[in-house]
Structures are given as structure tokens and as C-alpha cells.
Coordinates of C-alpha atoms in Angstrom, one line a residue:
X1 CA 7.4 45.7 -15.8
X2 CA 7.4 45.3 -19.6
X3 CA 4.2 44.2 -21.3
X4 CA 3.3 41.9 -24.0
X5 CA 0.2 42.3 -26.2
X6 CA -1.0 40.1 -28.8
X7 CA -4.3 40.8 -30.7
X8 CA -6.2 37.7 -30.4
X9 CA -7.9 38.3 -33.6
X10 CA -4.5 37.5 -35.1
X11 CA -4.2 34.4 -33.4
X12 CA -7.8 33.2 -34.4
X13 CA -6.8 34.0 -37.8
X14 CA -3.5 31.8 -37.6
X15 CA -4.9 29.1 -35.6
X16 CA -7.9 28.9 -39.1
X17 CA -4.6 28.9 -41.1
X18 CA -3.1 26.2 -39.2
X19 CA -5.9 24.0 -39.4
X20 CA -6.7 25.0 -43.0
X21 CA -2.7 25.1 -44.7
X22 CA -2.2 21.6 -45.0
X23 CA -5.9 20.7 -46.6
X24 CA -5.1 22.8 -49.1
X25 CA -1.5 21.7 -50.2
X26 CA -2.9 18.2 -50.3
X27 CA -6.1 19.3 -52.0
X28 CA -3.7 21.1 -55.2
X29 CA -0.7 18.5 -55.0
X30 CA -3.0 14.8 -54.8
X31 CA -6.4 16.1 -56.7
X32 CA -7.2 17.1 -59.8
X33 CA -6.7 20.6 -60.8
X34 CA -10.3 21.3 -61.2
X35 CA -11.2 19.5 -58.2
X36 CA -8.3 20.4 -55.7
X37 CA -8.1 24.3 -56.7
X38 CA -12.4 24.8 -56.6
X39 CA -12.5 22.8 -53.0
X40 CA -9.6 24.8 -51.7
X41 CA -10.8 28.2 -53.4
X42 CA -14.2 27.4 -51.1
X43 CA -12.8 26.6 -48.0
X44 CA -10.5 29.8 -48.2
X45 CA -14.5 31.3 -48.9
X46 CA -15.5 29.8 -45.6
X47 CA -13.0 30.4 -43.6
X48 CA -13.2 34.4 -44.9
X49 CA -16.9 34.0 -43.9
X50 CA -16.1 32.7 -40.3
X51 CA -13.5 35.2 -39.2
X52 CA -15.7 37.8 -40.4
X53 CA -18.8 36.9 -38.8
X54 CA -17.4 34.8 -35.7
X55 CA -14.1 36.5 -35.8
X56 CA -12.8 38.2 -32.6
X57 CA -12.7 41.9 -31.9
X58 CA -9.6 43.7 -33.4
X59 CA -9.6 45.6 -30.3
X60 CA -9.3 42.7 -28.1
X61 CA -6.0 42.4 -26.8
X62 CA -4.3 39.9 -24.7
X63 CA -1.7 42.2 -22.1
X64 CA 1.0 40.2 -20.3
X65 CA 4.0 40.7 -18.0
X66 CA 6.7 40.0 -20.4
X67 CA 9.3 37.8 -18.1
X68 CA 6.8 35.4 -17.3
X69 CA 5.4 34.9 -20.8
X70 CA 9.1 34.6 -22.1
X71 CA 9.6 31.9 -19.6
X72 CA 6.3 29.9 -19.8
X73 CA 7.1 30.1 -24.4
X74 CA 10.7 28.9 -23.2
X75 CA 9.2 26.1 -21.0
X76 CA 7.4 25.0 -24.5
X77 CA 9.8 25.5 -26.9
X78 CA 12.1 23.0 -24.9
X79 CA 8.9 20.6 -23.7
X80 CA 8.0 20.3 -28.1
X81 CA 12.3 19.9 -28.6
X82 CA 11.9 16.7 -25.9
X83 CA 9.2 15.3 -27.6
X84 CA 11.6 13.8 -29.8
X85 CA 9.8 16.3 -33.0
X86 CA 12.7 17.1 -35.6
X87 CA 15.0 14.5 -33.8
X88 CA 16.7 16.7 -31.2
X89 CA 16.2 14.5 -28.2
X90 CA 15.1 10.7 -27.9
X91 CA 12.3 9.5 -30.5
X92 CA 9.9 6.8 -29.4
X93 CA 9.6 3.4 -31.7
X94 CA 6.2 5.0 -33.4
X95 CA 8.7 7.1 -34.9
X96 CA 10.5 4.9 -37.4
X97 CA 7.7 5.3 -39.4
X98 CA 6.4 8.4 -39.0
X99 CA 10.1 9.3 -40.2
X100 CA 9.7 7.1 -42.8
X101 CA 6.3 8.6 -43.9
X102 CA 7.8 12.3 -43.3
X103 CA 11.3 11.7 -45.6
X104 CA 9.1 10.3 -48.7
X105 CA 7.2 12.9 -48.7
X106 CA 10.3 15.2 -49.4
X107 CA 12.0 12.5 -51.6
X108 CA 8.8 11.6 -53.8
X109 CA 7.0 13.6 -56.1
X110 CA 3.1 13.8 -54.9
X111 CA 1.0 11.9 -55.4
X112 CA 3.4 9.3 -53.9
X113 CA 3.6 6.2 -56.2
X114 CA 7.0 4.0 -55.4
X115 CA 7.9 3.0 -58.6
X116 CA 10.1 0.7 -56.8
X117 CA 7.1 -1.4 -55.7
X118 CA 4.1 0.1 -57.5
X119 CA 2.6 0.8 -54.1
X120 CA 0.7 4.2 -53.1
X121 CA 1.0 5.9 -49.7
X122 CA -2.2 6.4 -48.5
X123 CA -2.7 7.5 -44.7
X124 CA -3.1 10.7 -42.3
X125 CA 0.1 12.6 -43.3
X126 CA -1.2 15.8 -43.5
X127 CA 0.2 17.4 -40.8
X128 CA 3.8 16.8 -42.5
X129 CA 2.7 18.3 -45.4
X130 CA 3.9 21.9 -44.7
X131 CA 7.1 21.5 -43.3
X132 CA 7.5 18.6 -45.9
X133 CA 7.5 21.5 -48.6
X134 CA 10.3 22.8 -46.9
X135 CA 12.0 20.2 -46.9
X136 CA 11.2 19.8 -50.8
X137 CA 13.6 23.1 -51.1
X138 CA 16.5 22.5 -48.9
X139 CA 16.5 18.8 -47.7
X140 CA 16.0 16.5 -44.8
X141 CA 18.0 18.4 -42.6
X142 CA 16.2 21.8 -42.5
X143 CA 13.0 19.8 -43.2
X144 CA 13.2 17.9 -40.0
X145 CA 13.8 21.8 -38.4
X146 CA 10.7 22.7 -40.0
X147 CA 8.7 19.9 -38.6
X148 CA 10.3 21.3 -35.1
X149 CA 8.9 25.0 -35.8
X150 CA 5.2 23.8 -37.2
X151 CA 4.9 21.5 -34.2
X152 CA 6.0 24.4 -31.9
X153 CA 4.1 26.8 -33.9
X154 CA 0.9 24.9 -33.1
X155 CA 1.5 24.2 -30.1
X156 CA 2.0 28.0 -29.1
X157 CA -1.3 28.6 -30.9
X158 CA -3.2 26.3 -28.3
X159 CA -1.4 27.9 -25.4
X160 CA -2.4 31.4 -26.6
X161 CA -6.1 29.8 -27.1
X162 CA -6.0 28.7 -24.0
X163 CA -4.7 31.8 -22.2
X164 CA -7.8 33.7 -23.7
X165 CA -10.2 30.8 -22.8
X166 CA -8.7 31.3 -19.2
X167 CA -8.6 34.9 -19.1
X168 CA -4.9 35.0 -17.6
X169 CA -2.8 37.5 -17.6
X170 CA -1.1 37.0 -14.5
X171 CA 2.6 36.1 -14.3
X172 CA 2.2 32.7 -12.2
X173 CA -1.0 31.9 -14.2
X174 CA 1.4 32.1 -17.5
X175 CA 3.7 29.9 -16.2
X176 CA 1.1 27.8 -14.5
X177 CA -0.7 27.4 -18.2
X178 CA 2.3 25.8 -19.6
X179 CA 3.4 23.9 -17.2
X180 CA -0.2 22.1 -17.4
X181 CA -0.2 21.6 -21.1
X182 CA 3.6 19.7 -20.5
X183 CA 2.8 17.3 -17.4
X184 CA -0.8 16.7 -18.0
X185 CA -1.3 12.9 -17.4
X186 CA -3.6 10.8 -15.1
X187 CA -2.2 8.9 -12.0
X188 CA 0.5 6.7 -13.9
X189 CA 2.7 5.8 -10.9
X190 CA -0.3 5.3 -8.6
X191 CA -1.7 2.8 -10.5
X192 CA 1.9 1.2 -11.2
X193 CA 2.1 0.4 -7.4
X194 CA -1.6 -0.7 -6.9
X195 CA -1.4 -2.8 -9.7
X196 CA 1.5 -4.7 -8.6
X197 CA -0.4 -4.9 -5.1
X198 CA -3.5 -6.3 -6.7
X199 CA -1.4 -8.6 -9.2
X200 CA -3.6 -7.6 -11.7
X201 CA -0.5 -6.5 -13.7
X202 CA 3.0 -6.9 -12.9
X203 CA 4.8 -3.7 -13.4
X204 CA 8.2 -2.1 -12.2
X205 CA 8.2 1.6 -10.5
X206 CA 11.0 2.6 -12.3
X207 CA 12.4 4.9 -14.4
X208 CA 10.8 5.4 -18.0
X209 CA 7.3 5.2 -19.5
X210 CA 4.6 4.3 -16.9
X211 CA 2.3 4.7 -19.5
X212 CA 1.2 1.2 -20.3
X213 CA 0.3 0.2 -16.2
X214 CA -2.6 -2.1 -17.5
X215 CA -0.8 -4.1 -19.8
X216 CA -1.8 -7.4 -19.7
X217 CA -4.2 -9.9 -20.6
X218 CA -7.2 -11.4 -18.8
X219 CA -8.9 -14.5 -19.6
X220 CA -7.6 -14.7 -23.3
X221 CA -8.3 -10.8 -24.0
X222 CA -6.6 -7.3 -24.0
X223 CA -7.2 -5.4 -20.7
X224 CA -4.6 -2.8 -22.1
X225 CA -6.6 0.5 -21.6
X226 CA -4.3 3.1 -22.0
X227 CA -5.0 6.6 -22.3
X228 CA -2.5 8.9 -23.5
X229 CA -0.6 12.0 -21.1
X230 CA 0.0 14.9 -23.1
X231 CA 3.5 14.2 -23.5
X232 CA 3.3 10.8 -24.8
X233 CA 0.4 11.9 -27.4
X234 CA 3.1 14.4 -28.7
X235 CA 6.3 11.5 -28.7
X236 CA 3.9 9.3 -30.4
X237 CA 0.9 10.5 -32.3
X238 CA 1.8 14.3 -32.7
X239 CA 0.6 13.9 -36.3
X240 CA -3.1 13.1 -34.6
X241 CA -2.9 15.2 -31.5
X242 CA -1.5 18.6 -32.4
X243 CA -4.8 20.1 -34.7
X244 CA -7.3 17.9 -32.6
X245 CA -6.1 20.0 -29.7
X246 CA -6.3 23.8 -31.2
X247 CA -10.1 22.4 -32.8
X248 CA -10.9 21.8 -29.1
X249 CA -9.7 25.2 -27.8
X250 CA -11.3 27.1 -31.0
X251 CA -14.7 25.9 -30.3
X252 CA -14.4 26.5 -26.5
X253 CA -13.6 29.9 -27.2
X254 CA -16.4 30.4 -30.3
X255 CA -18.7 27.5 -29.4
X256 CA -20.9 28.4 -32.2
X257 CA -22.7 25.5 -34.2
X258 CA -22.2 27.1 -37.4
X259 CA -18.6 26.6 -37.4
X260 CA -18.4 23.3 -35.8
X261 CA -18.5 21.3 -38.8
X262 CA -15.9 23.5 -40.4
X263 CA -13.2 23.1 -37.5
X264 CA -14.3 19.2 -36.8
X265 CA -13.7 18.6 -40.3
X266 CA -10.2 20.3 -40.8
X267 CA -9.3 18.3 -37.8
X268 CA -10.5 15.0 -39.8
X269 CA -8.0 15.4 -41.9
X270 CA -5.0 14.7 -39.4
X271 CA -6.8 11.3 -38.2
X272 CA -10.3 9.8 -38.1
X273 CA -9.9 8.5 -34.8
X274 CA -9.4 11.9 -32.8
X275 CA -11.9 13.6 -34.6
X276 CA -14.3 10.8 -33.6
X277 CA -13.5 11.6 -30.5
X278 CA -14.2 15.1 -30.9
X279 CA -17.8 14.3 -31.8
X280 CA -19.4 14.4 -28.5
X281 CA -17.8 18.2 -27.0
X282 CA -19.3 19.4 -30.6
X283 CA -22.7 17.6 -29.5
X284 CA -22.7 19.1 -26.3
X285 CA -21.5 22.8 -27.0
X286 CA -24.4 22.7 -30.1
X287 CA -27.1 21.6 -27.8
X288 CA -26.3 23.8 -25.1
X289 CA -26.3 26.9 -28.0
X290 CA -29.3 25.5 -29.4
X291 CA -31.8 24.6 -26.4
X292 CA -33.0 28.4 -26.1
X293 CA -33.8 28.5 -29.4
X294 CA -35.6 24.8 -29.5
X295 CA -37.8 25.5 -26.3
X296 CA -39.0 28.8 -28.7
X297 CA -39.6 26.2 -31.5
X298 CA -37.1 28.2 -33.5
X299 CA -36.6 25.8 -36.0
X300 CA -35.6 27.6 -39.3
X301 CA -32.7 29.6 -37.0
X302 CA -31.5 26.2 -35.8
X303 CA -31.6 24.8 -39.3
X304 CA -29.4 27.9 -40.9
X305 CA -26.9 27.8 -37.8
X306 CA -26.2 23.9 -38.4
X307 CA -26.2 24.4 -42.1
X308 CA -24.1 27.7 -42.6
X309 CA -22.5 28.3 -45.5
X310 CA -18.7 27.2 -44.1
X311 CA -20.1 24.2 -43.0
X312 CA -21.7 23.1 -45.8
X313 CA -18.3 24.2 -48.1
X314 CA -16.3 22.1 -45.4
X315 CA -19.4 18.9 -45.9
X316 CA -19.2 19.2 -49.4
X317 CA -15.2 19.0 -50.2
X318 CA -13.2 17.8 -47.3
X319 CA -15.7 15.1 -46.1
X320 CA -15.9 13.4 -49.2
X321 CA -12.5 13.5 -50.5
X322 CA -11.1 12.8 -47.2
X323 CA -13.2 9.9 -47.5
X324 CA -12.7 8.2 -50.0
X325 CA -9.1 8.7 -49.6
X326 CA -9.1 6.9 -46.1
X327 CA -11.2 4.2 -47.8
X328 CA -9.1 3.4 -50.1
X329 CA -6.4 1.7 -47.3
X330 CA -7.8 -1.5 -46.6
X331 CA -7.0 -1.2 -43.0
X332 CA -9.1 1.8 -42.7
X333 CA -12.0 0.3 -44.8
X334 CA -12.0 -2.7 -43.1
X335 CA -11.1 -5.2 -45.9
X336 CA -8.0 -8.2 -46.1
X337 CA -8.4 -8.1 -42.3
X338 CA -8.9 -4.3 -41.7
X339 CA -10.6 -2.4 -39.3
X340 CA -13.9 -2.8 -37.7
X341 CA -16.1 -1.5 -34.7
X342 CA -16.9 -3.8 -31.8
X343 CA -16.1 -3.9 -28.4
X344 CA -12.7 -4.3 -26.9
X345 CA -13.5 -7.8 -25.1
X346 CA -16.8 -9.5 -25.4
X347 CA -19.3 -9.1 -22.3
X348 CA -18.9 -12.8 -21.5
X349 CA -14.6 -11.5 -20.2
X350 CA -16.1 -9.2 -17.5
X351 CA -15.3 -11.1 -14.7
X352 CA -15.2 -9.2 -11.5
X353 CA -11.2 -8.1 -11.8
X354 CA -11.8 -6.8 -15.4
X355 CA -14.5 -4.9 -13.6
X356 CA -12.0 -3.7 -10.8
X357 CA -9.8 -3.1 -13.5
X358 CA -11.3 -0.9 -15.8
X359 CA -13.1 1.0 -12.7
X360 CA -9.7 1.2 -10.9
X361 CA -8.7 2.6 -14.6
X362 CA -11.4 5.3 -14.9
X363 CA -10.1 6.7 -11.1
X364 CA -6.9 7.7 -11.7
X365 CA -6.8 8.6 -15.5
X366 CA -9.9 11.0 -15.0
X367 CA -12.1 10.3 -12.3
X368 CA -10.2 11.3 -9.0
X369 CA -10.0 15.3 -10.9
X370 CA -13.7 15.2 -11.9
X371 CA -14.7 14.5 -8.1
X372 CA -12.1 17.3 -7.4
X373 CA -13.9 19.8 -9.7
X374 CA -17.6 18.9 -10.1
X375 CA -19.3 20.8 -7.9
X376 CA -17.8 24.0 -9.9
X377 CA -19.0 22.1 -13.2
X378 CA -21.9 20.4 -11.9
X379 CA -24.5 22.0 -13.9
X380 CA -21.9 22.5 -17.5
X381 CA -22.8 20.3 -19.7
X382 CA -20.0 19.9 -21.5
X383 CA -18.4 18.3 -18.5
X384 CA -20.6 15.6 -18.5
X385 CA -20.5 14.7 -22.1
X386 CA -16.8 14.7 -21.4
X387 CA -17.1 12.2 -18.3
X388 CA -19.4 9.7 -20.2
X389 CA -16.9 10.1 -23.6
X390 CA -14.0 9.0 -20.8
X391 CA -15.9 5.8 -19.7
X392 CA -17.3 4.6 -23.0
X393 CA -14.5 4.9 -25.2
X394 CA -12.6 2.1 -23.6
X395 CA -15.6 -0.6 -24.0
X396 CA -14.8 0.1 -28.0
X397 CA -12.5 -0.2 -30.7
X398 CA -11.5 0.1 -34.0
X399 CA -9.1 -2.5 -35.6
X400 CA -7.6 -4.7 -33.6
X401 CA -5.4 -3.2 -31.2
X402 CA -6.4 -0.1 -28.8
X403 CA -5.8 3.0 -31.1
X404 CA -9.5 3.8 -30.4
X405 CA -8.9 3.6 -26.5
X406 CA -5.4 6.0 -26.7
X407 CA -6.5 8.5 -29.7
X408 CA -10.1 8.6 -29.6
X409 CA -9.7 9.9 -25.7
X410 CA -7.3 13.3 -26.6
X411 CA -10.2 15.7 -27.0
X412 CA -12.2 14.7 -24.2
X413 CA -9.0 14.4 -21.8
X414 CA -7.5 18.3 -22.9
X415 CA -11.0 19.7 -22.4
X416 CA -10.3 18.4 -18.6
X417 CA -7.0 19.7 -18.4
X418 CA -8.5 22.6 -19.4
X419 CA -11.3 22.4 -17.3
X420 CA -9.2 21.4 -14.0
X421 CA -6.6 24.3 -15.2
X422 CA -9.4 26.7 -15.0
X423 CA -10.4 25.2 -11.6
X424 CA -6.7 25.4 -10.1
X425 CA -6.8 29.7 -11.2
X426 CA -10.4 30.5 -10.1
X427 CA -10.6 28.8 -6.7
X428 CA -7.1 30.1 -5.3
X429 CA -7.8 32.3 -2.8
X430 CA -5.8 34.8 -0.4
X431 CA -7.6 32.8 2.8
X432 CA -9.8 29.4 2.9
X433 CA -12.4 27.8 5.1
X434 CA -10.2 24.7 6.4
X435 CA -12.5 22.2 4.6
X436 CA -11.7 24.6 1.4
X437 CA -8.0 24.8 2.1
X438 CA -7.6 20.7 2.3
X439 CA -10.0 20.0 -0.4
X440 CA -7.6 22.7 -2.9
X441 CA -4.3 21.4 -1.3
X442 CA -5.2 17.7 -2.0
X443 CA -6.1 18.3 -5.7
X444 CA -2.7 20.3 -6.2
X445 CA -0.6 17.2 -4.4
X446 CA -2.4 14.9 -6.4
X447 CA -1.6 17.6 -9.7
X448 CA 1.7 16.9 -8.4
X449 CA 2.2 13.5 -8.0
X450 CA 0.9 13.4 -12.1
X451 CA 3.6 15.4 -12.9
X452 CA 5.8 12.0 -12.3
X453 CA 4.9 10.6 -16.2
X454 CA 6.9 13.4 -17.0
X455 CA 9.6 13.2 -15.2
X456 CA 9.8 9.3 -15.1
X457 CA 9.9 9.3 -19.0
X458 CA 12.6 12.2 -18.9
X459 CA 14.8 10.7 -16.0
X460 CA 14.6 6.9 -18.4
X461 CA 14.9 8.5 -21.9
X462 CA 18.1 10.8 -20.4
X463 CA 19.4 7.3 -18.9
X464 CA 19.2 5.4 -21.8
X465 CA 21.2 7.8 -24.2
X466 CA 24.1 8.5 -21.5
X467 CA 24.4 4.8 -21.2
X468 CA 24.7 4.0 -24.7
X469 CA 26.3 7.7 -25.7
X470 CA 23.7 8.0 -28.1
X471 CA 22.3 11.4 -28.1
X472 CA 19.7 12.5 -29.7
X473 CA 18.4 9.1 -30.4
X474 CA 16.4 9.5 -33.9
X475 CA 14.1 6.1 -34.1
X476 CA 14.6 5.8 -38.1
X477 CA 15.2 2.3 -38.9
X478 CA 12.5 1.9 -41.6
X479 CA 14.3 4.9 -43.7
X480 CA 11.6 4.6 -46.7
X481 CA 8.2 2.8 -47.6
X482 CA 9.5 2.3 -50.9
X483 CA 10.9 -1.0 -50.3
X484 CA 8.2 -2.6 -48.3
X485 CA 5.0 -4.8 -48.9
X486 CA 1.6 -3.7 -49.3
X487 CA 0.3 -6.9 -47.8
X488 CA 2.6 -6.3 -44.1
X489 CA 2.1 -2.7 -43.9
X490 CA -1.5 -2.1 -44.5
X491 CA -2.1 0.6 -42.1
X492 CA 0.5 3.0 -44.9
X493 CA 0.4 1.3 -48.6
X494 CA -1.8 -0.1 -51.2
X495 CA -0.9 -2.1 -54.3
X496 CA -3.8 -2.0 -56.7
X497 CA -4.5 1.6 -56.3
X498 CA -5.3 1.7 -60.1
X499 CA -8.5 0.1 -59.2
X500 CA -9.6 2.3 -56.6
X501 CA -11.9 5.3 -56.4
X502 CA -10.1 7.8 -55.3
X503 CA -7.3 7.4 -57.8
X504 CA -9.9 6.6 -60.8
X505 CA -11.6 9.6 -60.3
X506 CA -10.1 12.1 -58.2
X507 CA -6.2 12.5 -58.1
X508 CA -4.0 13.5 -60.6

């Protein structure tokens, strides 16, 4: 049979360009020329300095059969194409203005500035910002099929990250690696049907997103904990998911401290809430590197590795800038109304159902595959920094809706795909124990039944655009911020940006 090989070197080396592209175009095109071209001539420095001294061997190679890695790249190419990226299939409602956001920034000259409304676009875009320079050059059209290939393009980058982390190179193990990264989702349908048998929350089992199984309210206040399968992270936040998602697989792979703040901070870039999220595996993965040498009071080594050069680069340019670019939208910084930290309901709302709720919540988005897998990860501590990310993140938010809840949880919830992937491949065996055989056979039914987000969303989106012979369905009502009001659409625009910090002192 044919064979594949790919140096993984050259993957680590695209997956740093991936991460780092976009950072830089907005560095040179929004800052200053002094200040954007020095930041970005520094992180290209740091970068350098990481894939020489954490790069992977050039001898390294990744062999596989090549049917079953052209079927599993196949699987993705059409999983990214249903996600509704470049409008090929059916676009979910977040996407009216992420289209929005995506054709100004190929219609307006950057920094954007309507002069329609003498409002400035200031939010997370940077993830449009390379395929948005194509569409600078030939238009929406071929734009929108850029947006298609650097979605895809990153999404192949995990999958090849997570191949290595796995170790596969079997033909079922390829296929079986995509099909996890496309149906990935906790217990959606399950907890449709107990809902409605509880009455906690009314909810029909029907075709369509079963996502939102817990939306409701309780005693005057949001029990809406949601978090996010992978497919509905890519329909709806792809801008904040995508880069979060290779930053985890790059520092399972190199989980080296002195790199951390360099990856964590790239992915900062693409939204604040994911990257807080990534927080804690960086914790963990640093202390478990790091407790040899503090039990040999190895203090100066410890100092060096969390203060490496590329991390210091990545502390001194993209933190700050990012920054105070964030801060200048009011949602972000909290002002006219903005966002703030607190918890999603006070104590005094957990009555005993919120309890059951939120405990019936933690089972089947998370829980039921940790009890699955936790005797293999018992003693990884990564696994439990993951497991006590899962149940705190819901008890907070930012703003005053549940972005916090859905985006903060991504990292934590791909490192247990991950985790439960690597589980499925290692503990298939030719022959099992019976106890063994029932235990493995439940978690793959229960795999199975997941897969039903998936399908259930397909199945409802396919529905809805052969009834109303309206395919692909491209959600792009807004069109263009240019027309709309500062004061309505905080989350995107500011009016006095004359008056702020970032446009005072460091754009152009």
C-alpha cells in the first residue's frame, strides 16, 4: 500500500506561522510603523528561537497508509465546508456579523474608521485578517474561498498535531482521529429527553440544534449552561476556536514552560475569553515540568525557563498592545454597561433543582467520559486541572450573557477529546476480560450516541434549506458596520476613539 510521509518539523513550523501570520499583519497595517514593524521583527526573533531550540527533529517523520489519510483529510475538508465557513452550506445567525466584520475588512482601508459614522471597529478579528488580504486583491467572492482554505488549513494543522500527539499511523486510527475532531460533543440528546422528564426545561427531540438543552430560567436567573460541541464552536465562534485549538495541541506536544507564554499569547489575539480558558492546562503542564526542578530548589533554572527570551518578546509586544486595544471597546472594559466578572447567578438561586441542574449538566457534557477514562489518567495531572476548569467555569461569567460558560470551556473540552481519543486507541485490544470488554463497549455506545449533535444539526439544517429551496443559506443580513450605532453594537464599534489610548498613542 502507498505511503504518506510528512516531516513533522514542517508542520510545527506552519502551525508557529499560523498562530503568528495574522499578529503580524495587524501589528504593520493598525500600529505605528516604528511600533508594528519592531514588535513583529521580535516575535519573528522568538519564534526563530523556539523552533530552533524546541523545534522537532528533521528526521522525524510521520508515515501513513495513503487511502485512509486521503479519506480521514476528505472527511474534514467537507466537515469545515458544513460549518457554514466561506458560505457553502447553511450559516448560523452569529454569522450576520461575523460576515459583516469579515466584508469591511476587505472594503475599508485599515485601520477601519467609517467615515459614514465616525465609528472604529475594534474587536477579535484577527483571524480574518489573512484571507481578508485576499480578498483585498480579488474581492468578496474569492475572499470568502480564502476564509474556507485558512479555516481548513488550520484545521488540518490540529489533526496533524494530533496524529503525532497520538502516535497513529494506523489506517482505522486516521480515520478514527477525524471522525472525533467532527462529532465531538457531550450527551446533547440525553439530556434533551431527561430534561423534559424532569420539567426542568421543556425541549423537543427533534431535528436541529440540541445544543441549548438547559435553556431556561430558574427563579428570575439564567440556568443556560451551555458548553459548545466542536461543531457548533466552528458554525459559531470559528474566529475564537480555530488557534485556541492548535495552542492546545502545540503545548501537548512541547509542553515546555518557556514557550507557553509565547503560544498562550498568539492565541490571545483571536479572543480573551478562550485564552482565559487556556490558563489552567498551561498551569498544569508548567508545574508538572517544573516540580523536579523545585524539590532540587532549582530556582534560577525555573526563573530562565518561565522568563525565556520568546516569552518575554511575546509579554512585551502582544500583551500590551492586544491590551489596550481590547480596552478600548467599552464592552470589553467594562464601561456604559460593559463587561464584568461575577458569578452566573448569586448563591442565594441555588435551590436544590439548580443543583440537580448544573450536576445533571456536568454528567453528560464531561463527566460520564472522565469516569470512563480516569483510572488510565488518574495520576496526570493535567486531567485534573481539566476536570476542575469544566466545573468552575460555569459558576462564572463575563458580561452578561454566558460567553464565558461556551468559549472559556474549548480548551479544556478538546484536551478531553483528546484525552478520551487517546483512550479509545490504546485500550482496544485483540481479546478482553468480560468486565474490560463491557466497560470499552459502553464508552464507544455512549461515543456513539454523541455523535447525534451532529447528525441532528445536519439532518435540521439539510431540512430547512430543501423546504425553503434556499441553498447555501449565507446568514448576512447586517452586510456592513458602517451604518450602525456605537451605542447598540458595543461588543464591535466605538465613537470617540480619538480620545482613547490606543489610537492616541499607538495606531497609525
Amino acid at each position: 500500500m502507498r505511503k504518506i510521509r510528512i516531516k513533522f518539523y514542517v508542520v510545527n513550523i506552519m502551525s508557529y506561522v499560523y498562530i503568528l501570520m495574522p499578529i503580524i499583519i495587524f501589528f504593520t497595517n493598525w500600529l505605528k510603523s516604528y511600533i508594528g514593524y519592531s514588535a513583529s521583527i521580535l516575535l519573528i526573533i522568538g519564534s526563530i528561537l523556539i523552533i530552533r531550540k524546541d523545534g522537532f527533529d528533521k528526521n522525524d517523520v510521520m508515515e501513513f497508509s495513503m487511502v485512509p489519510f486521503a479519506i480521514s483529510c476528505s472527511l474534514i475538508i467537507v466537515w469545515v465546508a458544513y460549518s457554514g465557513l466561506g458560505g457553502y452550506f447553511y450559516q448560523t445567525g452569529d454569522n450576520h456579523y461575523r460576515n459583516a466584520i469579515y466584508r469591511d475588512l476587505i472594503q475599508y482601508d485599515w485601520p477601519i474608521i467609517y467615515p459614514e459614522t465616525d465609528n472604529a471597529l475594534v474587536y477579535y478579528f484577527n483571524f480574518w485578517l489573512v484571507p481578508a488580504l485576499v480578498g483585498k486583491i480579488f474581492g468578496w467572492t474569492v475572499g470568502n474561498f480564502a476564509l474556507y482554505l485558512w479555516g481548513l488549513l488550520g484545521i488540518l494543522l490540529i489533526y496533524l498535531n494530533i496524529l503525532y500527539y497520538l502516535k497513529c499511523q494506523k489506517g482505522w486510527k486516521l480515520i478514527l482521529s477525524a471522525i472525533f475532531i467532527m462529532v465531538w460533543s457531550g450527551e446533547n440528546v440525553v439530556g434533551i429527553v431527561i430534561s423534559n422528564m424532569l420539567h426542568i426545561c421543556v425541549n423537543s427531540v427533534a431535528f436541529g440544534s440540541s445544543e441549548g438543552w438547559l435553556d431556561f430560567s430558574r427563579n428570575g436567573y439564567d440556568c443556560s449552561y451551555l458548553y459548545r460541541s466542536n461543531i457548533d464552536a466552528l458554525c459559531q465562534v470559528y474566529n475564537q476556536t480555530i488557534v485556541p485549538w492548535l495552542a492546545v495541541c502545540m503545548v501537548l506536544n512541547k509542553p515546555k514552560t518557556r514557550i507557553f507564554a509565547f503560544i498562550g499569547l498568539c492565541a490571545l489575539c483571536c479572543g480573551p475569553i478562550p485564552f482565559i480558558g487556556l490558563l489552567p492546562i498551561f498551569f498544569a503542564l508548567s508545574v508538572k515540568e517544573m516540580l523536579p526542578e523545585i524539590k532540587k530548589h532549582n530556582y534560577i533554572y525555573i526563573t530562565k525557563e518561565i522568563f525565556s527570551i520568546p516569552n518575554l518578546i511575546a509579554s512585551i509586544t502582544i500583551f500590551p498592545i492586544m491590551w489596550i486595544f481590547f480596552k478600548t471597546n467599552t464592552s470589553f472594559s467594562g464601561e456604559n454597561g460593559g463587561h464584568f466578572i461575577g458569578l452566573f447567578v448569586p448563591w442565594e438561586a441555588f435551590d436544590i433543582w439548580r443543583v440537580i441542574t448544573l450536576i445533571l449538566f456536568y454528567f453528560l457534557e464531561f463527566g460520564i467520559y472522565m469516569i470512563f477514562i480516569w483510572k488510565k489518567y488518574k495520576n496526570d495531572a493535567l486531567f485534573w486541572t481539566i476536570l476542575g476548569a469544566l466545573i468552575l467555569i460555569p459558576i462564572f461569567k463575563i458580561g452578561s450573557i454566558r460567553d464565558f460558560c461556551m468559549n472559556a470551556s474549548l480548551p479544556s473540552l478538546f484536551v478531553l477529546m483528546i484525552y478520551t481519543e487517546k483512550y479509545v486507541m490504546e485500550e482496544f485490544k485483540d481479546s478482553y476480560l468480560w468486565k474490560e470488554a463491557f466497560h470499552y463497549v459502553t464508552l464507544i455506545i455512549i461515543l456513539c450516541i454523541s455523535t447525534t449533535t451532529l447528525i441532528n444539526d445536519c439532518v435540521g439544517k439539510s431540512m430547512w434549506m430543501i423546504r425553503n429551496n434556499h441553498f447555501p443559506y449565507v446568514a448576512d443580513d447586517v452586510v456592513t458596520l458602517s451604518n450602525k450605532n456605537a451605542e447598540e453594537n458595543p461588543n464591535f464599534l466605538i465613537h470617540d476613539w480619538q480620545n482613547t489610548a490606543f489610537f492616541l498613542h499607538l495606531s497609525k
